[in-house]
Short mmCIF file of C-alpha atoms and ligand atoms in Angstrom, two decimals:
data_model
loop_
_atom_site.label_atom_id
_atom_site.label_comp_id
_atom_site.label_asym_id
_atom_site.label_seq_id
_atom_site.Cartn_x
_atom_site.Cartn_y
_atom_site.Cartn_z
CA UNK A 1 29.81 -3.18 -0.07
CA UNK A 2 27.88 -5.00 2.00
CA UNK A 3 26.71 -4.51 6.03
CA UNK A 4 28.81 -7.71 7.31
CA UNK A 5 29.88 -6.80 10.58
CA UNK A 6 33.33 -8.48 10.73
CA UNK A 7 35.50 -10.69 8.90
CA UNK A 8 35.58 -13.02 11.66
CA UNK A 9 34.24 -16.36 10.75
CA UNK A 10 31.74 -17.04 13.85
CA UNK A 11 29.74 -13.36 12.99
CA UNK A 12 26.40 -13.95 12.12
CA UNK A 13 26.70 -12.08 9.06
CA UNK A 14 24.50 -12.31 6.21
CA UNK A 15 25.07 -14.83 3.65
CA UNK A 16 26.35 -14.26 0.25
CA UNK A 17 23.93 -14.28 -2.71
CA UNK A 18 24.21 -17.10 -4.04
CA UNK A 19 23.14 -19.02 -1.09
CA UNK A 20 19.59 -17.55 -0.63
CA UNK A 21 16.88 -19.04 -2.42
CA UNK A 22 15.21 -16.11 -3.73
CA UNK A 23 18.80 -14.87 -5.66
CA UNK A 24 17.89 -13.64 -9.02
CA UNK A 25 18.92 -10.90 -11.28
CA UNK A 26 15.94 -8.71 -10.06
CA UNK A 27 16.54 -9.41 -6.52
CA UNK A 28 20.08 -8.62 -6.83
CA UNK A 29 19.04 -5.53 -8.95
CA UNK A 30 17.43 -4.33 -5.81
CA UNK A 31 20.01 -4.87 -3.00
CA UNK A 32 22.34 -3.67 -4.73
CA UNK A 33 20.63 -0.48 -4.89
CA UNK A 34 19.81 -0.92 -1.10
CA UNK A 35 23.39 -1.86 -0.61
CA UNK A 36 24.65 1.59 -2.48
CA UNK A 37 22.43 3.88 -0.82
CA UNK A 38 23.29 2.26 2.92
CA UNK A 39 26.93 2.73 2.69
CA UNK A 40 26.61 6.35 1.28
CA UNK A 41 24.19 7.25 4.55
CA UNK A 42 25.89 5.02 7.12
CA UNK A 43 22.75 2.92 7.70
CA UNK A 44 23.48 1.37 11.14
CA UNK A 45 24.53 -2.46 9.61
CA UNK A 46 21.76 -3.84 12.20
CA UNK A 47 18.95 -2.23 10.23
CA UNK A 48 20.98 -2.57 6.72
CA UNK A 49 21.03 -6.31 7.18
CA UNK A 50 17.50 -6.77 8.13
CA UNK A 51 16.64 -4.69 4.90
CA UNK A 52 18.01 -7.19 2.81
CA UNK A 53 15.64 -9.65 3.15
CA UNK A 54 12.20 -10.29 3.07
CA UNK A 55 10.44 -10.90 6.82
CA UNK A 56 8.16 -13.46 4.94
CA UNK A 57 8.06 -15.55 2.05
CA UNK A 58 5.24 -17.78 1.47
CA UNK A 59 6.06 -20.30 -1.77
CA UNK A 60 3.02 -22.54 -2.71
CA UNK A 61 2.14 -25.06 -5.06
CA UNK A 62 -1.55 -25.64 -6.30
CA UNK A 63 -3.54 -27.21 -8.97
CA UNK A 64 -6.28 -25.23 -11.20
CA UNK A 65 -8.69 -27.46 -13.40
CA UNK A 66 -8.53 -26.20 -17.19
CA UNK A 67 -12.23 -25.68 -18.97
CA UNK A 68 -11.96 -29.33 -20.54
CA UNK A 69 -12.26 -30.51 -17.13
CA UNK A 70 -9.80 -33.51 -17.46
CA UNK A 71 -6.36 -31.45 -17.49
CA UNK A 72 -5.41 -30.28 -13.93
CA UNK A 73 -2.14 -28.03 -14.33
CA UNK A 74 -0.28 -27.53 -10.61
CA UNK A 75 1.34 -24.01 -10.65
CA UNK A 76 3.76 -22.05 -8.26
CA UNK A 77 2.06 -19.04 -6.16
CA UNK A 78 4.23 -16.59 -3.96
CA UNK A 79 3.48 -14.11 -1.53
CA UNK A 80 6.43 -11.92 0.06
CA UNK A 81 6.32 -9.38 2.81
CA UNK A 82 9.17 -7.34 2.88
CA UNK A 83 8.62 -5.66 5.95
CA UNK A 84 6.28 -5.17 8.91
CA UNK A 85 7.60 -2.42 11.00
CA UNK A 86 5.60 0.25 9.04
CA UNK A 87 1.86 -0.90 9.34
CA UNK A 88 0.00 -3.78 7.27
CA UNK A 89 1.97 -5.13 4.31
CA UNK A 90 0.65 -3.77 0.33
CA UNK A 91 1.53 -4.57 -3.18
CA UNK A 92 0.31 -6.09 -6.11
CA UNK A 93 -0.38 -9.66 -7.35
CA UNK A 94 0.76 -11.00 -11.26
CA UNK A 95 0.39 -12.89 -13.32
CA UNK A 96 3.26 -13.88 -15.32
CA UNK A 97 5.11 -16.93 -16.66
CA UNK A 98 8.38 -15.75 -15.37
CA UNK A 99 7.05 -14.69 -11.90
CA UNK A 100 9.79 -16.52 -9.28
CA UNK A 101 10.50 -15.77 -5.18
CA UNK A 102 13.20 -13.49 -6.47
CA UNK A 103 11.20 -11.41 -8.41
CA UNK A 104 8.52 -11.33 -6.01
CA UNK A 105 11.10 -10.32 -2.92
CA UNK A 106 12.46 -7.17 -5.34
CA UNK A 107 9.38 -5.98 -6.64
CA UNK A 108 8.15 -6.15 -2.11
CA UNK A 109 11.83 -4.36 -1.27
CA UNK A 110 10.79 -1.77 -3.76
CA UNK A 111 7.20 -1.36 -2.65
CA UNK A 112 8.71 -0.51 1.04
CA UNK A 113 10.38 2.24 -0.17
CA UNK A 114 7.54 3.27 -2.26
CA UNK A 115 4.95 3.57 0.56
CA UNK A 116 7.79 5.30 2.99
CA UNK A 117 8.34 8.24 0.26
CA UNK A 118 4.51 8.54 0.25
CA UNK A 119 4.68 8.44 3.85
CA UNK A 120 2.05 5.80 3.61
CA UNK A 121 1.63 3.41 6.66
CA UNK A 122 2.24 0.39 4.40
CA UNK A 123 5.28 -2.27 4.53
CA UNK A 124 6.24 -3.41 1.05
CA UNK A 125 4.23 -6.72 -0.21
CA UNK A 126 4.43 -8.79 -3.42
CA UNK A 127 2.56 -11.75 -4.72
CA UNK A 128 2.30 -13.70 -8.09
CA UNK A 129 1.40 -16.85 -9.83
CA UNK A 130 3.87 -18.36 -12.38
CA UNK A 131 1.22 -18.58 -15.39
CA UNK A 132 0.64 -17.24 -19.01
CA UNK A 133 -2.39 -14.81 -18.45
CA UNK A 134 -2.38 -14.91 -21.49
CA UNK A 135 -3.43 -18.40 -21.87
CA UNK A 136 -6.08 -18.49 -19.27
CA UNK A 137 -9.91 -18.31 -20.27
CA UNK A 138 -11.94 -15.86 -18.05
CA UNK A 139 -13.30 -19.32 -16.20
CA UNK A 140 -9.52 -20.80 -15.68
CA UNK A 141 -8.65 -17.25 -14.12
CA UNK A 142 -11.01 -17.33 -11.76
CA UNK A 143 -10.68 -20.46 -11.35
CA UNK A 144 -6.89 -20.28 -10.39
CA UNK A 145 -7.36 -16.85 -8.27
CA UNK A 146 -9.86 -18.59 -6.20
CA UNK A 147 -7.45 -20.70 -5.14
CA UNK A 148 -4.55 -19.06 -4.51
CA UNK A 149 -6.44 -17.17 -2.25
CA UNK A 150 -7.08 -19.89 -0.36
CA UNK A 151 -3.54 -20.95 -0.09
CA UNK A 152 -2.09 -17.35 1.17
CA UNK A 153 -5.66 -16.83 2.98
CA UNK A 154 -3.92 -16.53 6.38
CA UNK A 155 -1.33 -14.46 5.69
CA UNK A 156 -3.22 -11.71 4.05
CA UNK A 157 -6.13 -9.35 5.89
CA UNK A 158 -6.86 -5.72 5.48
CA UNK A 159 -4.71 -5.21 8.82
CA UNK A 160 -2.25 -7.75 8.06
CA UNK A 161 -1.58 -6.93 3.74
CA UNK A 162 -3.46 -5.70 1.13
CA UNK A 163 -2.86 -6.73 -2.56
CA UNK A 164 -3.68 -4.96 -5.47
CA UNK A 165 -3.73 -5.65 -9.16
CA UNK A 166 -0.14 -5.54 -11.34
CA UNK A 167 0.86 -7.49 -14.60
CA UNK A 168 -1.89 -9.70 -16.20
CA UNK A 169 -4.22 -8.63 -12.95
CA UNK A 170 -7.15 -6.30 -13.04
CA UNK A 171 -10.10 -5.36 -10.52
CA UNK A 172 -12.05 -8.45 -11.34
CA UNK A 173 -9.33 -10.60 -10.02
CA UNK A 174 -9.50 -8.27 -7.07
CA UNK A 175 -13.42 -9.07 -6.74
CA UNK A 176 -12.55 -12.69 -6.81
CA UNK A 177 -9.74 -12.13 -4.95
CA UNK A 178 -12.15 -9.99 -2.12
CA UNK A 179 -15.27 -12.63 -2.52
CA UNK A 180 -13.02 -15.79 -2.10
CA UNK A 181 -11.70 -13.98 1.29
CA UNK A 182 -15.33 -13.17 2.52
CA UNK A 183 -16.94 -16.48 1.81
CA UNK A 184 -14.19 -18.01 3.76
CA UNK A 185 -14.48 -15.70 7.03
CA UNK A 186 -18.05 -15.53 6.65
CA UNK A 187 -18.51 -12.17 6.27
CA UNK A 188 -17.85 -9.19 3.83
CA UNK A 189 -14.36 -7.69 4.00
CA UNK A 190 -13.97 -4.78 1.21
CA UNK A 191 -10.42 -3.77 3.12
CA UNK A 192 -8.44 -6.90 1.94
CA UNK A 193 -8.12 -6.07 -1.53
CA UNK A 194 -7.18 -2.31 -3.63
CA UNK A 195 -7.52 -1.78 -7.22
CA UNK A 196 -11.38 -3.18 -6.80
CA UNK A 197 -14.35 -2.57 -9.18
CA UNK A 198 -16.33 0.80 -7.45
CA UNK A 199 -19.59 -1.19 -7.03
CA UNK A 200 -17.92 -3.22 -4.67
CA UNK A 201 -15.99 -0.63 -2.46
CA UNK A 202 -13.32 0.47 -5.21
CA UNK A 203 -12.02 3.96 -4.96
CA UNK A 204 -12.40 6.27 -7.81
CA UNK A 205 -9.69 7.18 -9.96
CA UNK A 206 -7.14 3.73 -9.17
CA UNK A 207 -7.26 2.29 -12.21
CA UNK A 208 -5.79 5.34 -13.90
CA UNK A 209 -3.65 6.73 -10.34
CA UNK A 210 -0.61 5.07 -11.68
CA UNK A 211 -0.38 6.66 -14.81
CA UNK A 212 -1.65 10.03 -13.44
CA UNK A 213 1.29 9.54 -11.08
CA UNK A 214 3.66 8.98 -13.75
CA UNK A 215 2.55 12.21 -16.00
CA UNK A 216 2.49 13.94 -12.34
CA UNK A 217 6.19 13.28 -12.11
CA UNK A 218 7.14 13.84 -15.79
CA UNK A 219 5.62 17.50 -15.41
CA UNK A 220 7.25 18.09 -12.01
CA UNK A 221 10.95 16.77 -13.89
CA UNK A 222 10.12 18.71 -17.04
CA UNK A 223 9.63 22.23 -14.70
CA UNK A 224 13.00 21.83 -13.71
CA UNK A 225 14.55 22.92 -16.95
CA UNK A 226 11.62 25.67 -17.51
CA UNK A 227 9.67 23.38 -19.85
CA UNK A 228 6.00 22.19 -19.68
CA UNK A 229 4.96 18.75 -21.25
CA UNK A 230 2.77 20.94 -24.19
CA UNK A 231 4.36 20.16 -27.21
CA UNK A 232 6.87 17.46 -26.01
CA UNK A 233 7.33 14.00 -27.78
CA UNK A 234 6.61 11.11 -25.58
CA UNK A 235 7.56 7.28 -26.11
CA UNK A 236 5.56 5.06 -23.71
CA UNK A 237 6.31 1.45 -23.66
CA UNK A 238 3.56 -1.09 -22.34
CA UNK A 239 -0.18 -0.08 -23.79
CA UNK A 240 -1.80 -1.46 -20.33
CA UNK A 241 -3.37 0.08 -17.42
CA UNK A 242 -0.08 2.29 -16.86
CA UNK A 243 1.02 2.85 -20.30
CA UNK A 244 -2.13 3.19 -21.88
CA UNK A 245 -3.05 5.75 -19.07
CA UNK A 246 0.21 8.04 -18.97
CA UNK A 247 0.02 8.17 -22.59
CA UNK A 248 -3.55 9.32 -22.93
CA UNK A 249 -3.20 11.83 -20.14
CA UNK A 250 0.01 12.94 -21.60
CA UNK A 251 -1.75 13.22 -24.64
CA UNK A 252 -4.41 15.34 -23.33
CA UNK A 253 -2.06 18.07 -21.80
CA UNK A 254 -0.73 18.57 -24.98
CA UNK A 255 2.31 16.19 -25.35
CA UNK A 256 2.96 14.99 -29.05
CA UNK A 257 2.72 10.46 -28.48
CA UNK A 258 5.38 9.33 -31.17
CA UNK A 259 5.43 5.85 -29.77
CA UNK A 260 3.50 3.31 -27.99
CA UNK A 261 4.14 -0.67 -27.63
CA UNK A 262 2.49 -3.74 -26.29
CA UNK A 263 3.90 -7.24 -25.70
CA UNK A 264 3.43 -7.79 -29.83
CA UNK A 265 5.20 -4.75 -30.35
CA UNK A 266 5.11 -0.81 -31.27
CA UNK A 267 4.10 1.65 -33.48
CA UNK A 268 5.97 5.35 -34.51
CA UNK A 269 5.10 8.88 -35.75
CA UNK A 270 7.37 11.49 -35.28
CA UNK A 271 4.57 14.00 -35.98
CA UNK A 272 2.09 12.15 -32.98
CA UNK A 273 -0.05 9.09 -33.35
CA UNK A 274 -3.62 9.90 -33.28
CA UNK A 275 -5.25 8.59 -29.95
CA UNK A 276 -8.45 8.78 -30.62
CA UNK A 277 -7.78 6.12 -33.64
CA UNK A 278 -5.16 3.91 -31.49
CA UNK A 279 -7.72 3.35 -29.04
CA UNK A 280 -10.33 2.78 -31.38
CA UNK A 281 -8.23 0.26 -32.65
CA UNK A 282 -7.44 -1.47 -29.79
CA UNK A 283 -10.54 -1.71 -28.52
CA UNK A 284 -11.37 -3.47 -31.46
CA UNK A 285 -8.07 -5.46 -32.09
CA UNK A 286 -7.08 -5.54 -28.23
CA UNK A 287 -3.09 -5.44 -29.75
CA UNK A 288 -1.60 -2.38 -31.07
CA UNK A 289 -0.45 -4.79 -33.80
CA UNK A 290 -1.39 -4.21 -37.28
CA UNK A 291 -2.23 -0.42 -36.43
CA UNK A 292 -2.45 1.30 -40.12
CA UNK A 293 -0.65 5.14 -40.23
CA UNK A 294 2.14 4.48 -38.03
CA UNK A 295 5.51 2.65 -38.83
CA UNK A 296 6.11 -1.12 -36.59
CA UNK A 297 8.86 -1.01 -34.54
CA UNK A 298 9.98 -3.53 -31.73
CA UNK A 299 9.84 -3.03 -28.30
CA UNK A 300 14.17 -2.75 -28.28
CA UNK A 301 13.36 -0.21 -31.08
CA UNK A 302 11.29 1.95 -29.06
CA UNK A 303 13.69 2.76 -26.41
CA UNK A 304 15.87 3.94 -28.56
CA UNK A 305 13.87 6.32 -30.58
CA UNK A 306 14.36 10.37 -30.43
CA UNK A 307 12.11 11.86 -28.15
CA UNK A 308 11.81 13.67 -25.38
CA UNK A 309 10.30 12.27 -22.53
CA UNK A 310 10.65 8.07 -22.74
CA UNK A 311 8.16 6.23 -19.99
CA UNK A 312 8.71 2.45 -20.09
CA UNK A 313 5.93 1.35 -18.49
CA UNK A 314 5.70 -3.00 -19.44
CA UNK A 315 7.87 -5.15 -17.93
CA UNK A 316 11.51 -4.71 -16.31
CA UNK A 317 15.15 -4.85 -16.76
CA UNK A 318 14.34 -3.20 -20.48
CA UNK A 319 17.77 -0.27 -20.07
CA UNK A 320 20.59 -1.66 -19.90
CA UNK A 321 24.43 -1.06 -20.74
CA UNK A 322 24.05 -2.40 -23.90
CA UNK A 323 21.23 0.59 -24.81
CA UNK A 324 21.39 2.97 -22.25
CA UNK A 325 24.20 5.13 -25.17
CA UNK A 326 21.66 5.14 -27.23
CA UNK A 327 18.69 6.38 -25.76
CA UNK A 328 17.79 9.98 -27.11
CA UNK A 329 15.32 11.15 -24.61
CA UNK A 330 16.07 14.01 -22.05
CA UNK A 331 14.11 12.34 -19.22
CA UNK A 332 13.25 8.57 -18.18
CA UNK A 333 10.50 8.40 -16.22
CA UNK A 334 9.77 5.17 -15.07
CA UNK A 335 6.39 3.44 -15.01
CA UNK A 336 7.42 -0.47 -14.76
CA UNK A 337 8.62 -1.48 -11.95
CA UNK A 338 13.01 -2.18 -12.33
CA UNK A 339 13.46 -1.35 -16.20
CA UNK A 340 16.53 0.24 -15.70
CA UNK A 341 19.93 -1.49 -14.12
CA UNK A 342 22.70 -0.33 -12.07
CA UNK A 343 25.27 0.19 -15.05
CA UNK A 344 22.56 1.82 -17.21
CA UNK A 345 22.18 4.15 -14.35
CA UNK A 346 25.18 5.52 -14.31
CA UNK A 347 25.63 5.83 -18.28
CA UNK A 348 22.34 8.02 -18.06
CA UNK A 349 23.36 9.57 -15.41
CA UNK A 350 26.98 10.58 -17.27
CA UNK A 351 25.00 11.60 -20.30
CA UNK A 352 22.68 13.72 -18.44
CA UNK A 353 19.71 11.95 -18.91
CA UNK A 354 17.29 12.21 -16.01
CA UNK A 355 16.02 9.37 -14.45
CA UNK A 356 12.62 9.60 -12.32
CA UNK A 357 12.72 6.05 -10.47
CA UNK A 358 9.81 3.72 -10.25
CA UNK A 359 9.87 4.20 -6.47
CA UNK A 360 8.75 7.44 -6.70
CA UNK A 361 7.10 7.64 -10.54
CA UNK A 362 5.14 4.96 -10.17
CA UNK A 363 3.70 5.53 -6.68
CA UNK A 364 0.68 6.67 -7.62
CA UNK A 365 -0.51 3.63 -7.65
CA UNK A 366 0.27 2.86 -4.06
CA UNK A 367 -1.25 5.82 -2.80
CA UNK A 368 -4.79 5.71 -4.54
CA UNK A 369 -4.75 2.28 -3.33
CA UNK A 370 -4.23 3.46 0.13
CA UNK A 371 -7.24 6.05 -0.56
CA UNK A 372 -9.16 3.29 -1.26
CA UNK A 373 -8.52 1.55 2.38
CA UNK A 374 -9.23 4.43 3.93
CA UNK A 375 -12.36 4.94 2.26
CA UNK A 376 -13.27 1.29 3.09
CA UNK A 377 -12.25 1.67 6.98
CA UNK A 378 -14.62 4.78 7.00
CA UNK A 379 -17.11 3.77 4.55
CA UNK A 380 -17.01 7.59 3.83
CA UNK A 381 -16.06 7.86 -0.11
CA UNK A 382 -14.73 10.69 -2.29
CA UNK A 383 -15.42 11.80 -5.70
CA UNK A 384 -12.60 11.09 -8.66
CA UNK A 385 -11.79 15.19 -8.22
CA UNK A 386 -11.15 14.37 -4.65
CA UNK A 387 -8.88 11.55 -4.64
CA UNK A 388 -7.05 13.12 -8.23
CA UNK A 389 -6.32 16.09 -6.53
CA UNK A 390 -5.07 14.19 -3.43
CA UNK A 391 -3.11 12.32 -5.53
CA UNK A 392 -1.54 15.01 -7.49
CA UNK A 393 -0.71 16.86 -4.12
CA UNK A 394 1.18 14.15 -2.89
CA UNK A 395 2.81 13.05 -5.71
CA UNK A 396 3.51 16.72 -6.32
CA UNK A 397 5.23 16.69 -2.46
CA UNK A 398 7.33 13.94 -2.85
CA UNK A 399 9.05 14.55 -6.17
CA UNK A 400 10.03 17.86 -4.25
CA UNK A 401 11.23 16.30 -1.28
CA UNK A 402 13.15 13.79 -3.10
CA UNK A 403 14.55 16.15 -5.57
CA UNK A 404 15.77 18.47 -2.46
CA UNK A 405 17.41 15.69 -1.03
CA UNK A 406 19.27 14.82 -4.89
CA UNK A 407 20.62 18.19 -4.79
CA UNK A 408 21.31 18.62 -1.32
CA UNK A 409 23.34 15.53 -1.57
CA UNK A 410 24.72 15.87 -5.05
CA UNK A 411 23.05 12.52 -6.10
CA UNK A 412 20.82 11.48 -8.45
CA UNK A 413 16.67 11.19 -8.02
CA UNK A 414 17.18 7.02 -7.38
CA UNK A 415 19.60 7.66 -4.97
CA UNK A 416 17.46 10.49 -3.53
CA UNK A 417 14.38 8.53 -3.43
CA UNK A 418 16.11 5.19 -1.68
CA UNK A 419 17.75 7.45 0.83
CA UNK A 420 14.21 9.38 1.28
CA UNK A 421 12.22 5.54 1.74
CA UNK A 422 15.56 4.07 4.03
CA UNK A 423 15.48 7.10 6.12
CA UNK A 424 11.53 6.88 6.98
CA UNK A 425 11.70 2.89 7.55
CA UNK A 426 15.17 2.88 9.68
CA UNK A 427 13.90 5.87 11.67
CA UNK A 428 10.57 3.74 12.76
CA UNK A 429 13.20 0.60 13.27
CA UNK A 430 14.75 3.13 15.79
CA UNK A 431 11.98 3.74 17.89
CA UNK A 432 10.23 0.35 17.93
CA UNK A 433 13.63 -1.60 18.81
CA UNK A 434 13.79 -4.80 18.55
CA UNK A 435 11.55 -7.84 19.96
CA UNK A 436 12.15 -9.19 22.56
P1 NAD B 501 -0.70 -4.46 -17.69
O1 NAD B 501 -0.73 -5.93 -17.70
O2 NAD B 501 -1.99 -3.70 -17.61
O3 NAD B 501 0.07 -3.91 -19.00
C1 NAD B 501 1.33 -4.34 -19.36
C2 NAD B 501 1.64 -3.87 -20.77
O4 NAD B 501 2.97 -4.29 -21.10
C3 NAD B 501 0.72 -4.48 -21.84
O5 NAD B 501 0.55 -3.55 -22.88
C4 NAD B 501 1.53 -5.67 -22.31
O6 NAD B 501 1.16 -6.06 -23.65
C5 NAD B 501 2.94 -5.11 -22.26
N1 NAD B 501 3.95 -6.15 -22.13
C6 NAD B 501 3.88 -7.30 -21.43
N2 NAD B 501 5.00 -8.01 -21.59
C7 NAD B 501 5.81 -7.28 -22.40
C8 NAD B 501 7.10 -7.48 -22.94
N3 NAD B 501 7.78 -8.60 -22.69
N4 NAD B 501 7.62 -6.51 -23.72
C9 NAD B 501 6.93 -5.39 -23.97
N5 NAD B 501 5.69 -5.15 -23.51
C10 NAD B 501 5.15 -6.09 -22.73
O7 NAD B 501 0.28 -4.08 -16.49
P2 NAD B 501 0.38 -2.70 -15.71
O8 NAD B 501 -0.46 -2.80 -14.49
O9 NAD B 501 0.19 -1.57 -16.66
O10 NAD B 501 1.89 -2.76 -15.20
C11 NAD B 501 2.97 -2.38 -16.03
C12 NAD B 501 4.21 -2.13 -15.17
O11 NAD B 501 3.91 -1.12 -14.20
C13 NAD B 501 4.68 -3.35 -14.36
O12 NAD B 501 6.08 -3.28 -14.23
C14 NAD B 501 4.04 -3.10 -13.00
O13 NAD B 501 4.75 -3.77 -11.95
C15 NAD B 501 4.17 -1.61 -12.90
N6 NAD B 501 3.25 -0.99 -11.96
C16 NAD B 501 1.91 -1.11 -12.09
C17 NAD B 501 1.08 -0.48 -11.18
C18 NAD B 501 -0.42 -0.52 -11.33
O14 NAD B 501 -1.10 0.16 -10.55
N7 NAD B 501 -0.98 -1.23 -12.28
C19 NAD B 501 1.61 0.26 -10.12
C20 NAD B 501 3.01 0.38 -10.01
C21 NAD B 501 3.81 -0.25 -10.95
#
């Protein structure tokens, strides 16, 4: 269902998908979960339709010089602000060759409801240049992040929104990212960028917050059924900064890692891999690839292997129909941002298979990275116990107010979480009205 008001031809109702130019399978991944979650709490269709959408969508084109000097490449940028009712706009930049407007405006819907489950004054943001990161020398990505901060220069601003590293970014884009801003107003301004390195106004404790979020979450799930993660197996797909950080802490409480994967692929032990040694070797290697005592599996090969606790934590839309049967974990907990669909959903959901959502698993991220801007505003900053603990707390509150609202409403943590995230945004709709 949709919120169209009428079937009468002059209402101003929202077009159909297919006439929007940011329609994609990720975009439509996330309305329809909007669009699920409205009808079941009879969102006013004023507010539904407005959700829909993002406020603003900035497409640019640029060109970057390559290090040979002669070959200038133009690439696509994107920045999308889902919403401003809610305070300045957050959420990360990537790097990806696949990166499009659609996937941009889902990944910003998402980040809305992320910050409102936090109850962090954020609107949901989303940027992203349509590159290999792969393929860029250090020089070319600076290079290329210098720029596209120039191009969205004006519609970023620590009041106005705030991004933050994601795929193929890190904190020294951030730096770049922060310095390009400052040269250009003249001045230094720490607030416009999360995620940064700490000599330059950084918080503590982000670069890992995601993960720590994620094993936050997997302990709070695991409670549920009287378990603790000691002893349990965990598959963690994606060796980056979440992956490579939920695994390690997981690893450290006592969980047993029997799998771990990169973009080349993944390794297996159903006795454990030893950490120590797989992040020896990737220092060393800087690809899990090739990794001696473990067998190679595929990243499709990893979802489907027995454990306990499965955290895909690379790249979306990974759980689908055509695998969700065959997954033999007891709990999904979701690092990446959209690896599961709609009809996977529901097939984990009939086989019992608990699904933490992104929205809430991975919203650790989010809320370091709104540690960090407070820190900034008040040039007052904490020590890593401080903002962990923080963290943990609220992480630790909202899986227990979303999980209260699942079984209060019969309906499963996603659901829970949306209706949690819709609830906070329409109810500051409410009160603002609308301008003029
Ligand atoms: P990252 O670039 O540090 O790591 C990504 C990992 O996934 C790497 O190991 C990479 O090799 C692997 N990978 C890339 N493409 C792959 C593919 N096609 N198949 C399998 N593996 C692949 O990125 P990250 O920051 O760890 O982000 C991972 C996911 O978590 C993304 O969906 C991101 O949107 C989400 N996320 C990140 C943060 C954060 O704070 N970094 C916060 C919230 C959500």
């Amino acid at each position: 269902m949709t919120p169209n008001k009428s079937n009468d031809s002059s209402d101003n109702s929202l077009p159909e998908h297919d006439q929007l130019e940011w329609n994609t399978p990720m975009y439509r991944l996330a309305v329809e979960q909007l669009d699920g979650t409205a009808e079941r709490m009879n969102l006013d269709p004023n507010v539904w339709e407005r959700l829909r959408t993002p406020q603003r969508a900035h497409v640019v084109s640029f060109p970057f010089r390559r290090d040979d000097y002669d070959t200038v490449e133009t690439v696509f940028g994107y920045r999308v602000q889902h919403l401003l009712t809610m305070g300045p706009t957050k959420g990360g930049i990537r790097y990806d060759i696949d990166v499009n407007l659609g996937e941009v405006t889902a990944l910003a819907i998402w980040m809305t409801w992320k910050c409102a489950i936090m109850a962090i004054p954020f609107g949901g943001a989303k940027g992203g240049v349509r590159v290999d990161p792969a393929g860029l020398s250090k020089s070319e990505r600076q290079r290329i992040t210098r720029r596209y901060t120039s191009e969205i220069i004006e519609v970023i601003g620590p009041d106005r929104d705030i991004p933050a590293p994601d795929l193929g970014t890190d904190a020294l884009t951030m730096a770049w990212i922060m310095d390009t801003y400052s040269q250009q107003k003249g001045h230094t301004v720490p607030g416009v960028v999360t995620g940064k390195p700490i000599e330059i106004g950084g918080s503590h404790g982000r670069a890992q917050a995601t993960g720590r979020g994620v094993v936050s979450c997997t302990i709070e799930a695991l409670k549920l059924s009287g378990r603790t993660i000691r002893g349990t197996k965990v598959a963690v797909q994606g060796f980056g900064e979440v992956g490579a950080t939920a695994a390690q802490l997981a690893h450290e409480l006592g969980a047993r890692i029997v799998a771990l994967s990169d973009v080349n692929g993944g390794i297996y032990a159903d006795g454990g891999l030893d950490m120590d040694t797989v992040n020896a070797w990737m220092r060393d290697q800087g690809t899990l690839q090739g990794f001696r005592g473990a067998d190679a599996v595929t990243n499709a090969e990893l979802l489907e292997l027995p454990c306990d606790v499965l955290i895909p934590a690379a790249i979306q839309n990974q759980i689908s129909a055509d695998n969700a049967p065959k997954l033999q974990c007891k709990l999904l907990v979701e690092g990446a941002n959209g690896p599961t669909n709609l009809a996977a959903d529901d097939i984990l959901a009939d086989r019992g298979i608990m699904v933490v959502p992104d929205i809430l698993a991975n919203a650790g991220g989010v809320t370091v990275s709104y540690f960090e801007w407070l820190q900034g505003l008040q040039q007052f900053f904490w020590t890593e116990e401080e903002v962990n603990t923080k963290l943990i707390t609220l992480m630790q509150r909202a899986f227990r107010e979303v999980h209260d609202v699942a079984e209060a409403q019969g309906v499963t943590l996603r659901t829970a979480a949306l209706m949690r995230g819709i609830d906070r945004v329409r109810e500051a709709k409410r009160v603002r009205g609308v301008f003029p």
